[in-house]
Short mmCIF file of C-alpha atoms and ligand atoms in Angstrom, two decimals:
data_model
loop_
_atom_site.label_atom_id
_atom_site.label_comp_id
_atom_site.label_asym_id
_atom_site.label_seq_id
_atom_site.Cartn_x
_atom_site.Cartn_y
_atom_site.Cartn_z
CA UNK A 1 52.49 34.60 -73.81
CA UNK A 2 50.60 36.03 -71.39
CA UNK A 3 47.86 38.70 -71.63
CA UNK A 4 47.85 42.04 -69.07
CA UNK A 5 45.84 40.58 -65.89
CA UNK A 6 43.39 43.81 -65.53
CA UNK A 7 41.45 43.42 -62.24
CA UNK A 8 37.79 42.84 -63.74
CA UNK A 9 36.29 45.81 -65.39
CA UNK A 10 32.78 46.84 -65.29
CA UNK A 11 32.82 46.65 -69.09
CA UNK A 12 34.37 43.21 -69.12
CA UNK A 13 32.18 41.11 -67.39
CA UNK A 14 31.57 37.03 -68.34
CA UNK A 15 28.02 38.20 -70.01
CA UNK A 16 29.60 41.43 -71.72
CA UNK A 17 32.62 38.70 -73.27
CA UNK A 18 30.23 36.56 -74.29
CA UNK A 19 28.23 38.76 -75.74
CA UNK A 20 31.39 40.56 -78.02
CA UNK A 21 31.62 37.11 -79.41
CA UNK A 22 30.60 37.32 -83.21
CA UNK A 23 27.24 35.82 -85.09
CA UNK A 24 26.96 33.84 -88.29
CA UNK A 25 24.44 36.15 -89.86
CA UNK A 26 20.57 35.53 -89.67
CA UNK A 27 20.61 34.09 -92.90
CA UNK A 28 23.04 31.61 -92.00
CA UNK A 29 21.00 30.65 -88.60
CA UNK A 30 17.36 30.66 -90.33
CA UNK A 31 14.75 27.96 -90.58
CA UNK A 32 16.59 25.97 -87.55
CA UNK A 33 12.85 26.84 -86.39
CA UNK A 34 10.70 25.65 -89.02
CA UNK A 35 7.62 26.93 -89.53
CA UNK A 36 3.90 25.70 -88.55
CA UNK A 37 1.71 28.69 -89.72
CA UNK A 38 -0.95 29.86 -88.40
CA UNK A 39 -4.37 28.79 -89.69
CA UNK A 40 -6.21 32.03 -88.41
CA UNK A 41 -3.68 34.90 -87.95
CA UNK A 42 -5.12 38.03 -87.17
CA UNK A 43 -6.09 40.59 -90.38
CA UNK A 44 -4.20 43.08 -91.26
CA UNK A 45 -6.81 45.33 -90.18
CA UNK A 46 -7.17 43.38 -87.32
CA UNK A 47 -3.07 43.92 -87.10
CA UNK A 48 -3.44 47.31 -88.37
CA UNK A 49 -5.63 48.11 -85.15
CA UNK A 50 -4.01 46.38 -82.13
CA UNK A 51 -0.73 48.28 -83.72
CA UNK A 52 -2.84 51.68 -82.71
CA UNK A 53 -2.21 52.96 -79.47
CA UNK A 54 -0.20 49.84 -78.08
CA UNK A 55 0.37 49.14 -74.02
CA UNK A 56 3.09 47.45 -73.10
CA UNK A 57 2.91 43.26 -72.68
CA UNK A 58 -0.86 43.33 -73.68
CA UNK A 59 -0.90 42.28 -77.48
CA UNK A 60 0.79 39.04 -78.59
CA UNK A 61 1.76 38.08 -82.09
CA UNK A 62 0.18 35.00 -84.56
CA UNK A 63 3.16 33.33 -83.66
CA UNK A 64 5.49 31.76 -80.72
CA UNK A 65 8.89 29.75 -81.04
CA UNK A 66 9.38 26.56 -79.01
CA UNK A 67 11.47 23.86 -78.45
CA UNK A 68 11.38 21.21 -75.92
CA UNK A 69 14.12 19.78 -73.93
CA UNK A 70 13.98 16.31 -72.33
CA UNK A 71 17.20 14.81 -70.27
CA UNK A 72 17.19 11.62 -72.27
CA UNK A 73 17.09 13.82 -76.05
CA UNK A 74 18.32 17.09 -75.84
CA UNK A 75 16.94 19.53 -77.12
CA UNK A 76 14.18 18.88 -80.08
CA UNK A 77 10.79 19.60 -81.75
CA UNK A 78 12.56 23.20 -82.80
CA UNK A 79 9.41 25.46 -84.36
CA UNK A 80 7.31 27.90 -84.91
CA UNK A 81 4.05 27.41 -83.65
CA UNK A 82 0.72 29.61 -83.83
CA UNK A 83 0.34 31.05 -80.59
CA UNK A 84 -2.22 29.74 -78.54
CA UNK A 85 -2.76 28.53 -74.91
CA UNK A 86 -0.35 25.90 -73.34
CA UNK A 87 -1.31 22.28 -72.23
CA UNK A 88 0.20 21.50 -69.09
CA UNK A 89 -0.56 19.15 -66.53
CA UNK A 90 -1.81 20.50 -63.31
CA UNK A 91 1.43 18.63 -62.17
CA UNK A 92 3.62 20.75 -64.33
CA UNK A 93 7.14 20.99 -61.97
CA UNK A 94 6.93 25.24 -62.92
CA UNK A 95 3.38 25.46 -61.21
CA UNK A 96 4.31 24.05 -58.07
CA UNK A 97 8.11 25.14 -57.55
CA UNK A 98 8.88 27.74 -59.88
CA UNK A 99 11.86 26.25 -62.02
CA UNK A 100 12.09 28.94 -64.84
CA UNK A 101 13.93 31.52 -66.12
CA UNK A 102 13.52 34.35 -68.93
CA UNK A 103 14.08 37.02 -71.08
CA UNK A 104 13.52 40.38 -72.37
CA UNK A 105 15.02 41.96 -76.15
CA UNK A 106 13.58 43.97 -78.53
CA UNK A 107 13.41 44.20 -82.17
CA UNK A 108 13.83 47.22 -83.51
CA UNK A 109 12.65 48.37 -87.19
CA UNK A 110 14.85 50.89 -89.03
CA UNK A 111 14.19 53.61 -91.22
CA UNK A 112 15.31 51.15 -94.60
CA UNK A 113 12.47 48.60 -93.14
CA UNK A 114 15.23 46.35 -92.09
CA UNK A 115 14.73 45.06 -88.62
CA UNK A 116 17.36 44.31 -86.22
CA UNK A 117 17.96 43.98 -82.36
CA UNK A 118 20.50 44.46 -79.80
CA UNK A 119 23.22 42.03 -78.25
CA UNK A 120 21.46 39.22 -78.53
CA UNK A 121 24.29 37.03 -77.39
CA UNK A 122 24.31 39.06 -73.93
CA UNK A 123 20.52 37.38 -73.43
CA UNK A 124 21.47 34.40 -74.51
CA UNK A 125 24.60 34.01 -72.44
CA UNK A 126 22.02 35.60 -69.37
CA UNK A 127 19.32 33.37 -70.27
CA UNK A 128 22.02 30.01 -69.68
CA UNK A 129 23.76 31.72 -66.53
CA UNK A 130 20.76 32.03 -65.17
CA UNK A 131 18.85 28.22 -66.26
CA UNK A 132 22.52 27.17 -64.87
CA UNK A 133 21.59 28.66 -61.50
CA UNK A 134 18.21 26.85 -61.85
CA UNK A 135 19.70 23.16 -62.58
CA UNK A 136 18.16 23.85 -65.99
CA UNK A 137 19.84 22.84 -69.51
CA UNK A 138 21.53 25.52 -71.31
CA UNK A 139 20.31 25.86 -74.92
CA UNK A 140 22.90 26.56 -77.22
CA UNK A 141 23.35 30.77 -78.34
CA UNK A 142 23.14 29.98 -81.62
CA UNK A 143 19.61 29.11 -81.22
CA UNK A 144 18.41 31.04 -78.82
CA UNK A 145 19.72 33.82 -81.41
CA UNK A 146 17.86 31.48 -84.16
CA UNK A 147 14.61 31.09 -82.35
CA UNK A 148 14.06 35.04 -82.62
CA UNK A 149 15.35 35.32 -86.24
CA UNK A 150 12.80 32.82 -87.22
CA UNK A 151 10.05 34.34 -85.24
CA UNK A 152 10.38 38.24 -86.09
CA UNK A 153 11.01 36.89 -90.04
CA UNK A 154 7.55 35.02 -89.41
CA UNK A 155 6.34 38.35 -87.93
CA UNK A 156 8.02 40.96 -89.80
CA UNK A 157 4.61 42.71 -90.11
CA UNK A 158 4.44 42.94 -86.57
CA UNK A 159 7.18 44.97 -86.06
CA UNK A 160 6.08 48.67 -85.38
CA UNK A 161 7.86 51.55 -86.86
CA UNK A 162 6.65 54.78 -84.66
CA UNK A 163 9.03 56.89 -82.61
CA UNK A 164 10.48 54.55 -79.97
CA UNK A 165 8.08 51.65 -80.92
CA UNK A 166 9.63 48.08 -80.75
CA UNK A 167 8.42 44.32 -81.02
CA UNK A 168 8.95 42.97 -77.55
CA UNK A 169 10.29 39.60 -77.29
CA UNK A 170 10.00 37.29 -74.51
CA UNK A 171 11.77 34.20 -74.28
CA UNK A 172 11.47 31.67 -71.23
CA UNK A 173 11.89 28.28 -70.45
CA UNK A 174 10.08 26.19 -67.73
CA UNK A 175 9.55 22.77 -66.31
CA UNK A 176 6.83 20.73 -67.89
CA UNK A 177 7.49 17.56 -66.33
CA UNK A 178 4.90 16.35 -64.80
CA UNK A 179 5.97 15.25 -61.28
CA UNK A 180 5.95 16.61 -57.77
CA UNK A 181 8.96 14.97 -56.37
CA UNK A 182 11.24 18.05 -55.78
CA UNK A 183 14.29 17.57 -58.61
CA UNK A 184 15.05 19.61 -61.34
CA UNK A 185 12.87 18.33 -63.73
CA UNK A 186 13.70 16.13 -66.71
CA UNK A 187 10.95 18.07 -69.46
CA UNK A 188 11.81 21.61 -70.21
CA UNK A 189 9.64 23.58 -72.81
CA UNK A 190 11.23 26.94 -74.27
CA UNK A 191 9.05 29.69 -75.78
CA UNK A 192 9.78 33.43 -77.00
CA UNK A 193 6.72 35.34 -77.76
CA UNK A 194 6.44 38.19 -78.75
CA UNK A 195 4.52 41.70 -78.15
CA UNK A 196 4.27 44.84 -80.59
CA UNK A 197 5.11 47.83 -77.48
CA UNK A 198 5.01 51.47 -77.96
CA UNK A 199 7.74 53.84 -75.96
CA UNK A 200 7.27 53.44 -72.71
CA UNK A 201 7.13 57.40 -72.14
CA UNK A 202 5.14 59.08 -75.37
CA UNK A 203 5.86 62.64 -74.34
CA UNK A 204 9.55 62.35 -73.13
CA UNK A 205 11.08 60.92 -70.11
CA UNK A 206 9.02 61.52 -67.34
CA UNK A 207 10.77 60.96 -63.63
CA UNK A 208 9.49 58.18 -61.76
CA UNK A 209 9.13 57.90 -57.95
CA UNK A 210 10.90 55.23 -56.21
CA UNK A 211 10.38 53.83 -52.03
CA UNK A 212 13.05 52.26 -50.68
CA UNK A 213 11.90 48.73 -48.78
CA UNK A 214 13.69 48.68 -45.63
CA UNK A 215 10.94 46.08 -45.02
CA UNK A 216 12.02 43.39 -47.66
CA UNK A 217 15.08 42.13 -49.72
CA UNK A 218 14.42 40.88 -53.51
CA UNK A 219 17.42 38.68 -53.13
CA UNK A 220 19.92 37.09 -50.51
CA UNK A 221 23.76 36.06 -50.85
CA UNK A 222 23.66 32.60 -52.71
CA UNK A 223 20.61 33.17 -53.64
CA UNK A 224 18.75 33.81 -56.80
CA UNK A 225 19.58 37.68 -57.52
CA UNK A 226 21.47 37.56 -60.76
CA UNK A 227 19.25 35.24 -62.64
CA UNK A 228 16.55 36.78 -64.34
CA UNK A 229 13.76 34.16 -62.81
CA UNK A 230 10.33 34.60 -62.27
CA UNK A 231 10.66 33.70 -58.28
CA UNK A 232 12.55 37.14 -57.83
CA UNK A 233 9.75 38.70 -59.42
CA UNK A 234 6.99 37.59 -56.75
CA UNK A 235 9.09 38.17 -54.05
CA UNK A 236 9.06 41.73 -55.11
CA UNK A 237 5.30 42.43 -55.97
CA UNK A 238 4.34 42.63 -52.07
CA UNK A 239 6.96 45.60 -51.70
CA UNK A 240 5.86 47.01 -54.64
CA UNK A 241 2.25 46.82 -53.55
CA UNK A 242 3.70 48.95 -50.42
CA UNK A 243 5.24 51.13 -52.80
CA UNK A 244 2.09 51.90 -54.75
CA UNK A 245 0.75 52.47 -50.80
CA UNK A 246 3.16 55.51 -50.21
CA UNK A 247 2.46 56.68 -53.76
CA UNK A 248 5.38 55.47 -55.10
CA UNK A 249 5.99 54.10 -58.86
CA UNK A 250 8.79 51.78 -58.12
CA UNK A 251 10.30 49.85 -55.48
CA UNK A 252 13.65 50.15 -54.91
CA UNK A 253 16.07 47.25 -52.77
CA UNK A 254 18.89 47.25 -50.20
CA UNK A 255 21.35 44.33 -50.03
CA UNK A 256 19.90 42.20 -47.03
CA UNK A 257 23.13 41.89 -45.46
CA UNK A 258 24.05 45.53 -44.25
CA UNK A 259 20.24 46.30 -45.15
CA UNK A 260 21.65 49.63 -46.40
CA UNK A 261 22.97 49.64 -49.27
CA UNK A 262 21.13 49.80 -52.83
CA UNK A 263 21.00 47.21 -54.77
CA UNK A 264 18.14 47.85 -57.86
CA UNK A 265 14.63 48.17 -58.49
CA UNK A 266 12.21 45.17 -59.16
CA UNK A 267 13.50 45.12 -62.73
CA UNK A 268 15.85 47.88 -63.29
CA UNK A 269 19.36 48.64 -62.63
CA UNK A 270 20.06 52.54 -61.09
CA UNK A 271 23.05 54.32 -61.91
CA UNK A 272 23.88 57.63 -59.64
CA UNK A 273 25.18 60.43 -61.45
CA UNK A 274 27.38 63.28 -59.72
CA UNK A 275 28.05 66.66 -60.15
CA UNK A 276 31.63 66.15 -61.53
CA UNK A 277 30.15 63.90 -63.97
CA UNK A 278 30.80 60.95 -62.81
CA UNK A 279 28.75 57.90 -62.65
CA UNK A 280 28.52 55.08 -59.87
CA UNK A 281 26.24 51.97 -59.92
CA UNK A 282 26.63 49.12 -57.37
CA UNK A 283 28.99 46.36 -57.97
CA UNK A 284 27.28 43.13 -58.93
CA UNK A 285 27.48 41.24 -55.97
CA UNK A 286 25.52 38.29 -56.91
CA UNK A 287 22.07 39.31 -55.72
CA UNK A 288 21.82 42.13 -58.18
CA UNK A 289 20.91 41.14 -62.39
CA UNK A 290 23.43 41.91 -64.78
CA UNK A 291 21.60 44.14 -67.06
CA UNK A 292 22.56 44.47 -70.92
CA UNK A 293 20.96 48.19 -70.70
CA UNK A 294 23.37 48.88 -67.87
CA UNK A 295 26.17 47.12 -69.38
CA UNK A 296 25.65 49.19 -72.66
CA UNK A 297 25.21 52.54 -70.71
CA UNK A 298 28.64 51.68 -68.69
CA UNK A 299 30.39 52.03 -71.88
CA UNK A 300 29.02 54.67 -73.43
CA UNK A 301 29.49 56.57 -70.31
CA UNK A 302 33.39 55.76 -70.02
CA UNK A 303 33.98 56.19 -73.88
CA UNK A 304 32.70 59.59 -73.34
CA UNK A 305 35.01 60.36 -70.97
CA UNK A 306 33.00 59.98 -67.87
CA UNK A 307 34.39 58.22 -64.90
CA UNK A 308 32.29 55.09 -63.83
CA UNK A 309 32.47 53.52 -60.60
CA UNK A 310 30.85 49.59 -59.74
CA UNK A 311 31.04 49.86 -56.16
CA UNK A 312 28.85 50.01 -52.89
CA UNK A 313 26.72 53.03 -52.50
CA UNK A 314 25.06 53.24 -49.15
CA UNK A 315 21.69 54.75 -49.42
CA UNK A 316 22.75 57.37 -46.34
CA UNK A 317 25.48 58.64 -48.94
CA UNK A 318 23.63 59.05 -51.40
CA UNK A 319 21.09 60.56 -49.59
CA UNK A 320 23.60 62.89 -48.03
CA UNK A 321 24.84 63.79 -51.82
CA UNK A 322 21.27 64.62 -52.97
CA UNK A 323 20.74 67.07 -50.26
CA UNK A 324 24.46 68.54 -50.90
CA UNK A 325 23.82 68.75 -54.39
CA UNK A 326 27.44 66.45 -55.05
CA UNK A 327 24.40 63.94 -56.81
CA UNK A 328 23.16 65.55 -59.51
CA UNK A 329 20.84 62.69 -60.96
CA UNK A 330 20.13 59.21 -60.32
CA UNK A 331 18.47 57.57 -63.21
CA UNK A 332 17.14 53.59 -63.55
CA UNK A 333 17.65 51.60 -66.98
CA UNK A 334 16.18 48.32 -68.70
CA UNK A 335 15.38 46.95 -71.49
CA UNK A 336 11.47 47.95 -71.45
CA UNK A 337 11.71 51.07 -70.90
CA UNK A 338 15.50 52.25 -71.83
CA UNK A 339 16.71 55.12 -69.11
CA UNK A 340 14.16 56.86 -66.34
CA UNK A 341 15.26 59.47 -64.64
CA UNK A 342 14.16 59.35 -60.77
CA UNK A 343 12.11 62.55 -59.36
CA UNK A 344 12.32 61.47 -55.56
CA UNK A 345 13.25 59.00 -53.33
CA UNK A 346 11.48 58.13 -50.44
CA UNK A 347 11.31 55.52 -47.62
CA UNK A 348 10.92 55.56 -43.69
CA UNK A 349 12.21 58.88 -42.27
CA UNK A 350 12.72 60.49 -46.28
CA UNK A 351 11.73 61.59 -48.99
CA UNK A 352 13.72 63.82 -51.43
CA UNK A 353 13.18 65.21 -54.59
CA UNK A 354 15.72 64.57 -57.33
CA UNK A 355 16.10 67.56 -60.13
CA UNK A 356 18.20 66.50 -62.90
CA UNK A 357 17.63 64.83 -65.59
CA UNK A 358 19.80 65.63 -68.06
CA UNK A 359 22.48 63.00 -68.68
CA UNK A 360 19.16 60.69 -68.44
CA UNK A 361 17.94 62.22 -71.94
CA UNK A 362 21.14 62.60 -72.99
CA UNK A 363 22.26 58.45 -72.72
CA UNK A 364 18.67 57.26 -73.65
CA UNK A 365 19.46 59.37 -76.86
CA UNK A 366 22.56 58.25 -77.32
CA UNK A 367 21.59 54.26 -76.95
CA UNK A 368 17.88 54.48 -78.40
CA UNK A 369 19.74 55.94 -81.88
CA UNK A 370 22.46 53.18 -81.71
CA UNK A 371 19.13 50.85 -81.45
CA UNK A 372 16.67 52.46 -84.01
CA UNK A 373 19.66 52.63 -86.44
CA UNK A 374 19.49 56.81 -86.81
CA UNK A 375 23.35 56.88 -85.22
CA UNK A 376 26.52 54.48 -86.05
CA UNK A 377 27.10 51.27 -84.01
CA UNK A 378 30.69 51.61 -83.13
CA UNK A 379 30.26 48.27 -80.87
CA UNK A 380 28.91 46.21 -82.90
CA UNK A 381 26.24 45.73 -80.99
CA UNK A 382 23.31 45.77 -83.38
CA UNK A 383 22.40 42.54 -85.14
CA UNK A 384 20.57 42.09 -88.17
CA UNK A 385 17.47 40.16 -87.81
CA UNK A 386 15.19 40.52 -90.97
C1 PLP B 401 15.78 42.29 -66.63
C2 PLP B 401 16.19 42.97 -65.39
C3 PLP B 401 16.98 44.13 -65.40
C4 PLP B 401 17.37 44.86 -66.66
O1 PLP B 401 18.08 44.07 -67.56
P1 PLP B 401 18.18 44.50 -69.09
O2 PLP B 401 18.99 43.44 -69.70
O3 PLP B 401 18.84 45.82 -69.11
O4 PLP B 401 16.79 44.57 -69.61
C5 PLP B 401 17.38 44.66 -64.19
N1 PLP B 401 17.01 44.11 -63.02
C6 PLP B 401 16.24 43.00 -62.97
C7 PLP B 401 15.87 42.44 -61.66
C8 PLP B 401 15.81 42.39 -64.15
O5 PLP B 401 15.04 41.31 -64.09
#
């Protein structure tokens, strides 16, 4: 028998499959990461506090998972550990050449006090596509899923419960080898830790200002684009900086081929929506990161009847449909900080202010409920952690 060959959809991607593929339940998958406690873990007033007025990435939990990886063993030494500084030889492979990858997921508490968080199969299938692309070892979904039910059980008190308040998670693996001959090392040390954040916009979406590089590229065919490592990040912080220069929030890239079309922000995907209410977002072309956020939003979009396009969106076009009002909204979208509408867009030779905003609230509504539990999870996408 064979199945309908549909060209690939946007919906159906390798990460998007894997990610549909169901979870023994956390109960089933706990204490794969035994526990070491902490001998001093903070108070809970001392808990109580840092949970007051939280920034995002700044406050880090008693805890961390980790697991080490050597090419002899496998993977071993599953726990969790107190959190504290790492010992690493000067030598460390990660310091000198960068051979790492990570994550970013959230864990979400619900009204009932449960806590749960959202396709974590998509990061885990992300987080070995992109160690693949690194010559690093994949670590088996299962316990990359494990490693954060063990962790937010160990940290349960940690998870916030305000309006669009989260616990942060952050898993990443690195080369700990100490060597300097240029190989893909043969010690890898995996971590998630783990950060109590508030919403990233208190008072309501508030639209962000975005300069276009024409100077710089994040990410080059055959190069690094689609994994989420830390190398793509500090290739972006010097455009950035310029950004900041022209008084600019965000950075946002164009493929380094053509040098003209868009490809994403330093660590969001955009998504352009018209005034016949459709929605376009550029087709993954290798240098561009496969977000879950996108992913998610592509679907909600299309199952509310909304026509979405992956394809190639020159910056002159869109440009072209600001000014002619045919682009109604344009709109960026991550983990961290969900859906942001963008206010203007500028670069050398423009800078034009974006009005709309709507469909912006209206998706980052739609998904933040799915997440926080206060709407029905049609996909399945929500997975009980604690
Ligand atoms: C992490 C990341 C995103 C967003 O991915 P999500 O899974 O939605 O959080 C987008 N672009 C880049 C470059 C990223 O690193």
């Amino acid at each position: 028998m064979h199945d309908a060959v549909a060209p690939q959809s946007p919906l159906e991607t390798p990460l998007a499959k894997a990610a549909a593929v169901p979870l023994p339940g956390a109960d089933e998958l706990a204490d794969r990461f035994p526990l070491e406690a902490n001998p001093r873990p903070a108070s809970p007033e001392r808990r109580a506090e840092l949970l007051r007025g939280l920034h995002f990435g700044t406050v880090f939990t008693d805890h961390m998972a980790h697991a080490r990886w050597s090419r002899s063993e496998g993977w071993q030494q599953h726990g969790i550990v107190p959190f504290a500084e790492l010992s690493l030889s000067p030598a460390a492979a990660v310091l000198h050449y960068g051979q790492e990858v990570f994550e970013g997921i959230k864990a979400y508490r619900h009204a009932d006090g449960s806590i749960w968080t959202f396709r974590p199969r998509y990061n885990a299938a992300r987080l070995n596509a992109s160690a693949a692309r690194l010559a690093m070892p994949a670590l088996p979904e299962e316990d990359f899923v494990a490693s954060l039910v063990d962790l937010v059980r160990t940290e349960a008190a940690w998870v916030p419960s305000g309006e669009g308040e989260s616990l942060y998670l952050r898993p990443f693996a690195f080369a700990s080898e100490a060597f300097l001959g240029v190989q893909s090392a043969n010690v890898i040390d995996y971590y998630v830790i783990a950060s109590p954040t508030g919403a990233y916009f208190p008072n309501g979406l508030k639209p962000i200002s975005i300069w276009v590089s024409q100077d710089y590229h994040r990410a080059g065919r055959g190069g690094t684009g689609f994994a989420k490592t830390g190398g793509n990040y500090a290739a972006s912080l010097l455009p950035q900086q310029q950004a900041a220069e022209r008084g600019c929030d965000q950075v946002c890239f164009l493929d380094d081929v053509t040098q003209s079309n868009l490809e994403e922000l330093g660590g969001m995907n955009l998504m352009v929506v018209y005034a016949d209410g459709s929605v376009s977002t550029p087709k993954l072309t290798g240098t561009i990161l496969e977000g879950s956020t996108r992913s998610a939003i592509l679907r909600l979009l299309a199952d509310e009847g909304r026509a979405v396009r992956e394809e190639t969106i020159p910056l002159v076009t869109l440009l072209e449909g600001i000014n002619s009002g045919a682009v109604t909204e344009v709109f960026a979208c991550g983990t961290a900080a969900v859906v942001v509408p963008l206010g203007r867009l500028a670069g050398e030779g423009f800078d034009v202010e974006i009005t709309g905003s709507e469909a912006s609230r209206h998706i980052y509504d739609q998904l933040t409920s799915i997440q926080y539990g206060k709407a029905e999870d049609p996909y399945g996408w929500m997975y009980r952690l604690a």
